[in-house]
Amino acid sequence: MTEVLRRIDCAKEYIYKWKSEGLSIGFVPTMGCLHAGHLSLIERSARENDKTVVSIFVNPAQFGEGEDFNEYPRDFEADVKLCREAGVDLIFAPDEASIYPDGHSTYVDVSGLTDNLCGRARKGHFRGVCTVLVKLFNILKPTRAYFGKKDAQQLCVVRRMVEDLNMDLDVVGCETVREKDGLAMSSRNRYLGSKEREAALCLSRALNFVEKVIASGERNVNAIKSEVLGFISNQSGVRLDYFEIVDACNMRPVKVLKKPCLCAIAAYVGKTRLIDNFYYE
Ligand code: AMP
């Protein structure tokens, strides 16, 4: 039985009941429009916990001006169906006014780790992410929370926040789920027309190319970057936002490749901004 709750107080009642029975709670925060990537997190949570909660909330605080908050794909009925099939116990889908009522004034900032990559490209993005996550963690009191490595910087920032704020939960990172041809699954892939869908492959192909360059023995990050720039500039309809190689622990750019690091790419395909990465570890 999958319960669908919109109110914070109702969700808290469920959680209190489960907690008082000593049950563990796995939590998968999402913005909905669920796909196989989300489902892999949900399935892992269901394996590792007594109860699984999925939140569906398109969080306005993590979108900047001119970004796609209004256009972000939403398909609540399909999401509920997928959650039911996956055995989710509770869907928490609050509205904007209950998460950010008038007078809401508290925000959570993780410094340093958010200076590069998407933190640099999308000012205020991680502040929005962290703020909503703290609220959701406080409401849902999960034992474990599940995040995709596709959003590697987010995973790193959330781990830091949970440790810094002494929050009582485990953060679990899950592998990126891809389409057969290599495109990392994303709700935003729905925006892509057929030509753009083809062009979008250049992100995963660029990362495969980087792996080959590394395998050939190249360790100089500037040299790797200029090869990637050359690779991407040949792709029509694609505008590179960034390609960076950063230390996987602190998200700072490195000059010479050193394990563990994160090779991360963001690019616009038409108007759609997509990200992908791999860990060199
Ligand atoms: P979103 O709905 O895009 O906010 O994503 C919710 C969660 O699903 C985040 O932890 C994402 O990292 C994760 N996720 C999104 N796409 C994928 C994917 N292709 N593979 C694994 N996890 C993913």
Short mmCIF file of N, CA, C and O and ligand atoms in Angstrom, two decimals, residues 28-38 40-41 62 72 146-152 154 174-178 183-188, ligand 1:
data_model
loop_
_atom_site.label_atom_id
_atom_site.label_comp_id
_atom_site.label_asym_id
_atom_site.label_seq_id
_atom_site.Cartn_x
_atom_site.Cartn_y
_atom_site.Cartn_z
N VAL A 28 14.17 8.64 -0.47
CA VAL A 28 14.67 9.02 -1.80
C VAL A 28 14.05 10.37 -2.18
O VAL A 28 12.89 10.43 -2.56
N PRO A 29 14.82 11.45 -2.04
CA PRO A 29 14.30 12.76 -2.44
C PRO A 29 14.34 12.90 -3.97
O PRO A 29 15.37 12.60 -4.58
N THR A 30 13.25 13.35 -4.56
CA THR A 30 13.22 13.54 -6.02
C THR A 30 12.41 14.79 -6.37
O THR A 30 11.67 15.31 -5.55
N MET A 31 12.57 15.18 -7.64
CA MET A 31 11.71 16.23 -8.17
C MET A 31 10.67 15.63 -9.12
O MET A 31 10.06 16.33 -9.91
N GLY A 32 10.47 14.32 -9.00
CA GLY A 32 9.43 13.67 -9.79
C GLY A 32 9.84 13.43 -11.21
O GLY A 32 11.01 13.51 -11.57
N CYS A 33 8.83 13.10 -12.03
CA CYS A 33 9.07 12.69 -13.41
C CYS A 33 10.05 11.51 -13.38
O CYS A 33 11.12 11.54 -13.99
N LEU A 34 9.65 10.49 -12.66
CA LEU A 34 10.57 9.42 -12.28
C LEU A 34 10.96 8.55 -13.48
O LEU A 34 10.17 8.32 -14.38
N HIS A 35 12.21 8.08 -13.44
CA HIS A 35 12.73 7.19 -14.47
C HIS A 35 13.55 6.10 -13.79
O HIS A 35 13.60 6.03 -12.55
N ALA A 36 14.17 5.26 -14.61
CA ALA A 36 14.87 4.09 -14.05
C ALA A 36 16.00 4.47 -13.10
O ALA A 36 16.36 3.68 -12.22
N GLY A 37 16.56 5.66 -13.26
CA GLY A 37 17.60 6.12 -12.31
C GLY A 37 17.00 6.27 -10.92
O GLY A 37 17.54 5.75 -9.92
N HIS A 38 15.87 6.97 -10.83
CA HIS A 38 15.19 7.12 -9.55
C HIS A 38 14.80 5.74 -8.98
O HIS A 38 14.95 5.48 -7.79
N SER A 40 16.18 2.93 -9.36
CA SER A 40 17.30 2.15 -8.79
C SER A 40 17.56 2.58 -7.34
O SER A 40 17.91 1.76 -6.49
N LEU A 41 17.37 3.88 -7.07
CA LEU A 41 17.54 4.36 -5.68
C LEU A 41 16.42 3.79 -4.80
O LEU A 41 16.65 3.35 -3.66
N GLN A 62 16.03 25.85 -5.68
CA GLN A 62 17.27 25.40 -6.31
C GLN A 62 17.36 25.78 -7.78
O GLN A 62 18.31 25.38 -8.47
N TYR A 72 9.95 22.66 -15.92
CA TYR A 72 10.46 21.37 -15.45
C TYR A 72 9.36 20.31 -15.59
O TYR A 72 8.22 20.55 -15.19
N TYR A 146 19.10 8.28 -0.04
CA TYR A 146 19.71 7.73 -1.27
C TYR A 146 19.85 8.81 -2.33
O TYR A 146 18.88 9.51 -2.64
N PHE A 147 21.06 8.93 -2.87
CA PHE A 147 21.36 9.95 -3.87
C PHE A 147 22.12 9.31 -5.03
O PHE A 147 22.93 8.40 -4.82
N GLY A 148 21.90 9.86 -6.23
CA GLY A 148 22.58 9.33 -7.40
C GLY A 148 23.95 9.96 -7.60
O GLY A 148 24.13 11.16 -7.36
N LYS A 149 24.90 9.15 -8.07
CA LYS A 149 26.23 9.69 -8.38
C LYS A 149 26.20 10.53 -9.65
O LYS A 149 27.16 11.22 -9.95
N LYS A 150 25.09 10.47 -10.39
CA LYS A 150 24.99 11.34 -11.56
C LYS A 150 25.14 12.79 -11.14
O LYS A 150 25.70 13.61 -11.84
N ASP A 151 24.59 13.11 -9.94
CA ASP A 151 24.73 14.44 -9.36
C ASP A 151 25.85 14.37 -8.32
O ASP A 151 25.60 14.48 -7.12
N ALA A 152 27.06 14.18 -8.81
CA ALA A 152 28.18 13.85 -7.91
C ALA A 152 28.49 14.99 -6.94
O ALA A 152 28.80 14.74 -5.77
N GLN A 154 26.38 17.19 -5.83
CA GLN A 154 25.30 17.19 -4.84
C GLN A 154 25.54 16.14 -3.76
O GLN A 154 25.41 16.41 -2.56
N CYS A 174 24.47 6.08 -5.12
CA CYS A 174 24.09 4.99 -6.03
C CYS A 174 24.59 5.28 -7.45
O CYS A 174 24.61 6.43 -7.89
N GLU A 175 24.95 4.20 -8.14
CA GLU A 175 25.54 4.34 -9.49
C GLU A 175 24.57 5.02 -10.48
O GLU A 175 23.35 4.87 -10.35
N THR A 176 25.15 5.69 -11.45
CA THR A 176 24.35 6.33 -12.50
C THR A 176 23.73 5.28 -13.42
O THR A 176 24.42 4.38 -13.89
N VAL A 177 22.44 5.42 -13.64
CA VAL A 177 21.74 4.52 -14.57
C VAL A 177 21.69 5.21 -15.93
O VAL A 177 21.38 6.40 -16.02
N ARG A 178 22.00 4.45 -16.98
CA ARG A 178 22.10 5.01 -18.33
C ARG A 178 21.13 4.33 -19.29
O ARG A 178 20.75 3.18 -19.09
N LEU A 183 23.52 7.46 -22.69
CA LEU A 183 23.02 8.73 -22.14
C LEU A 183 22.56 8.52 -20.69
O LEU A 183 21.77 7.61 -20.41
N ALA A 184 23.08 9.35 -19.79
CA ALA A 184 22.66 9.25 -18.39
C ALA A 184 21.18 9.62 -18.29
O ALA A 184 20.74 10.62 -18.87
N MET A 185 20.42 8.81 -17.58
CA MET A 185 18.99 9.11 -17.45
C MET A 185 18.79 10.39 -16.67
O MET A 185 19.51 10.67 -15.71
N SER A 186 17.81 11.16 -17.09
CA SER A 186 17.51 12.43 -16.44
C SER A 186 16.08 12.81 -16.80
O SER A 186 15.63 12.56 -17.93
N SER A 187 15.39 13.43 -15.84
CA SER A 187 14.03 13.90 -16.15
C SER A 187 14.09 14.88 -17.31
O SER A 187 13.16 14.99 -18.10
N ARG A 188 15.19 15.63 -17.40
CA ARG A 188 15.30 16.65 -18.44
C ARG A 188 15.46 16.05 -19.84
O ARG A 188 15.29 16.75 -20.83
P1 AMP B 1 16.09 14.60 -9.32
O1 AMP B 1 14.65 14.16 -9.39
O2 AMP B 1 16.68 14.90 -10.65
O3 AMP B 1 16.30 15.67 -8.28
O4 AMP B 1 16.90 13.34 -8.82
C1 AMP B 1 16.58 12.69 -7.62
C2 AMP B 1 17.67 11.72 -7.28
O5 AMP B 1 17.79 10.76 -8.32
C3 AMP B 1 19.04 12.40 -7.13
O6 AMP B 1 19.73 11.82 -6.03
C4 AMP B 1 19.71 12.07 -8.43
O7 AMP B 1 21.12 12.03 -8.34
C5 AMP B 1 19.15 10.70 -8.71
N1 AMP B 1 19.26 10.38 -10.13
C6 AMP B 1 18.84 11.16 -11.16
N2 AMP B 1 19.19 10.59 -12.34
C7 AMP B 1 19.85 9.44 -12.04
C8 AMP B 1 20.46 8.41 -12.81
N3 AMP B 1 20.47 8.44 -14.13
N4 AMP B 1 21.05 7.38 -12.15
C9 AMP B 1 21.05 7.34 -10.80
N5 AMP B 1 20.48 8.27 -10.02
C10 AMP B 1 19.89 9.32 -10.62
#
